[in-house]
Amino acid sequence: MTTSPATLSLDQLSIDTLRLLAVDAVQKANSGHPGAPLGCAPIAYLLYHKIMKHSPSHWKWSDRDRFVLSNGHASALLYSTLYLSGYDMTLDDLKQFRQWHSKTPGHPESGEAEGVEVTTGPLGQGFAMAVGMAIAEKHLAAAYNKPGYDIVDHHTYVLCGDGDLMEGISHEAASLAGTLHLGKLVVLYDDNLISLDGPTEWSYTEDVLKRFDAYHWHTSRVADGNDLAGIEKAIEDAKAVTDKPSLIAVRTVIGYGSPKAGTNAVHGEALGAANVAATKKFFGFPEDQSFYVPDEALKNWRTAVDRGQQAEGEWNKVFDAYAKENPELADQFKRTVVNKRKEGWEKSLPVFGTEKKVATRNAGNAVMNAIADVVPELFGGAADLTASTKTIFKNSPHFAADPAGRNVFFGVREFGMCAAVNGMAAHGGVVPFGSTFFTFADYAKNAIRMAALMRAHSLFVFTHDSIALGEDGPTHQPIEQLTMLRAIPDLTDYRPADANETAACWRLALERTGPSFMALSRQDLPVIDAAKVDVYGGVSKGVYVLEDAANPQVILIGTGAEVWPCVEAKRLLEQDGVAARVVSMPSWEIYEEQSAEYKSSVLPRGVPKLAVEAGSPLGWWKYVGDTGDVIGLDRFGASAPGPIVLEKLGFSAANVAERAKKLVKGRD
């Protein structure tokens, strides 16, 4: 039997147990951040023990409240909370904090441990993903709830720090959240006056609550981070404000109870054995015991299991009654929350004819609207560029006017948009997308990287994919973006050559459950004859032979719009007696998944290869080899009509043919 410090209340004992578990985890790893767990443990206790609706024994219950630790460096606080609350987390897991293949990595990673909703660590992104979660909740509630049946009715809670609110992404996301009246979003701000470098007064002196007031948030302050009643009242008051998101600034003491309390020295390193002992003495815990969990405290924490099962059981009864009255909606809900498509949905995909050219951005719009009714979970919008990216559902209102609407106007907030998309994907029930010009992927790159790290089903639709956009000039003409995004592990790239490849890319983006991006053209392009070419079959391999020749002397590999000068160059080469194969390569990622046999059947060794892509040539040498060549861009573009820019920078059929002949001649 483990005894407890006799003078502590049960609440205080439970909080201090949480604090010291986190301290011990950091100390054993000799790495981590003990300061925030010591200061914020009362907040975590209140949320998981008294306020949040969650079910540790079935943590993926769809109507659970969501919790996001935006200041992800405080991960020891989250892991210790999950263990104490009864999630699938053990003391041994805590002892493996920050170790190889543990469930407790240095920053929270979704998929590693039950109860970790999203991957956090890059500051501000957890905040923005929580905004996406709140958007998803509001949309699903509007789409599915019926009188007497609130099957979607939960809150999103965030714990964040000064660093989160300094990051620009938090400004983008906070502004959007206020505009969209996300009343079920509650952010608790760890206002401890200390940043990593020192006092916040050195770098951060704004009035945070006034800033959030200006964003149309409900704001409040709790003067003492140990005031349980004050924090609880502030949270309940925030929940009562249903037309605004809420920010609660809680004045905590970083490293509370330790000899380093209130200083930046306690932020990001283990306390050390002597300081750990002193901290335990402060709280009245045994100084010589690590990972000490009093029975009373554990029993108190674990009441969350029964409460969660009861809450979920009550929800199941409501849902069963709902399903009897709304069977189709209920089936759709059950399908979408586990991210499954409707049987046969792909039959609604359009097939484009060859009678006219089509920009792939326009083809994307046609695809979206053709499948809108059979993929109701598809949901998203653009960063104030809907008219240009064409990512809009024609028969749906916009979310700000009607939350059941599927069009989200994100405003000029590319980073915030893409992080919010990740939050929506993590929430479930929707397959979200965000869109903008391809060059502005730079603004959002870290959110796209986070999507890949989480393996979230986030879709990023980029248009104006090359120098072909023309007159807007080099500021808007992407060069290195394809290379940049292709370098991200577990992110699927799509650069379709025509309208039918675009339809195939959308199909694959919805069939595959990881993140992906599309790079779509502004200019009109010829259309592949789908009656003669198995476009989907080819795209699903990442690379395929579009046009062939007997015993080809050279292989022309194109992506996107550059497939077409390759096709024209093949005709020119034929006139000069050179046999050429034309290969479309819409996805490097999918190509790499194919068998060696398939790869060699399309790109056999011994035949010189010329890759053509209006972007950086980096990476292409892997496919063309030392004896091949690449027509790409090692410079920025220019402001002029698109066809002229393409011709001047080498993307004409004549130049492709000339470079191909040099390859063949060199081999001869």
JSON list of C-alpha atoms in Angstrom, two decimals, residues 495 497 501 542-544 555-564 566 582-587 610-613 620:
[
{"chain": "A", "resi": 495, "resn": "ARG", "atom": "CA", "xyz": [1.18, 17.19, -60.95]},
{"chain": "A", "resi": 497, "resn": "ALA", "atom": "CA", "xyz": [-0.79, 16.67, -67.27]},
{"chain": "A", "resi": 501, "resn": "GLU", "atom": "CA", "xyz": [-5.09, 12.95, -64.98]},
{"chain": "A", "resi": 542, "resn": "GLY", "atom": "CA", "xyz": [2.96, 7.37, -60.56]},
{"chain": "A", "resi": 543, "resn": "VAL", "atom": "CA", "xyz": [4.46, 7.06, -64.03]},
{"chain": "A", "resi": 544, "resn": "TYR", "atom": "CA", "xyz": [3.30, 5.53, -67.29]},
{"chain": "A", "resi": 555, "resn": "ILE", "atom": "CA", "xyz": [12.63, 8.69, -73.43]},
{"chain": "A", "resi": 556, "resn": "LEU", "atom": "CA", "xyz": [10.99, 12.07, -72.79]},
{"chain": "A", "resi": 557, "resn": "ILE", "atom": "CA", "xyz": [9.68, 12.38, -69.23]},
{"chain": "A", "resi": 558, "resn": "GLY", "atom": "CA", "xyz": [7.29, 15.21, -68.46]},
{"chain": "A", "resi": 559, "resn": "THR", "atom": "CA", "xyz": [5.11, 16.27, -65.58]},
{"chain": "A", "resi": 560, "resn": "GLY", "atom": "CA", "xyz": [2.09, 18.52, -65.66]},
{"chain": "A", "resi": 561, "resn": "ALA", "atom": "CA", "xyz": [1.94, 20.96, -68.53]},
{"chain": "A", "resi": 562, "resn": "GLU", "atom": "CA", "xyz": [5.42, 19.98, -69.70]},
{"chain": "A", "resi": 563, "resn": "VAL", "atom": "CA", "xyz": [4.13, 16.62, -70.89]},
{"chain": "A", "resi": 564, "resn": "TRP", "atom": "CA", "xyz": [2.74, 18.42, -73.92]},
{"chain": "A", "resi": 566, "resn": "CYS", "atom": "CA", "xyz": [7.31, 16.34, -74.95]},
{"chain": "A", "resi": 582, "resn": "VAL", "atom": "CA", "xyz": [6.79, 9.94, -73.98]},
{"chain": "A", "resi": 583, "resn": "VAL", "atom": "CA", "xyz": [6.29, 9.25, -70.30]},
{"chain": "A", "resi": 584, "resn": "SER", "atom": "CA", "xyz": [3.99, 11.13, -67.96]},
{"chain": "A", "resi": 585, "resn": "MET", "atom": "CA", "xyz": [5.18, 11.17, -64.36]},
{"chain": "A", "resi": 586, "resn": "PRO", "atom": "CA", "xyz": [2.46, 12.81, -62.26]},
{"chain": "A", "resi": 587, "resn": "SER", "atom": "CA", "xyz": [3.73, 11.50, -58.90]},
{"chain": "A", "resi": 610, "resn": "LEU", "atom": "CA", "xyz": [15.33, 13.69, -70.91]},
{"chain": "A", "resi": 611, "resn": "ALA", "atom": "CA", "xyz": [13.18, 15.10, -68.09]},
{"chain": "A", "resi": 612, "resn": "VAL", "atom": "CA", "xyz": [11.20, 18.26, -68.74]},
{"chain": "A", "resi": 613, "resn": "GLU", "atom": "CA", "xyz": [9.69, 20.23, -65.87]},
{"chain": "A", "resi": 620, "resn": "TRP", "atom": "CA", "xyz": [15.61, 14.60, -61.54]}
]
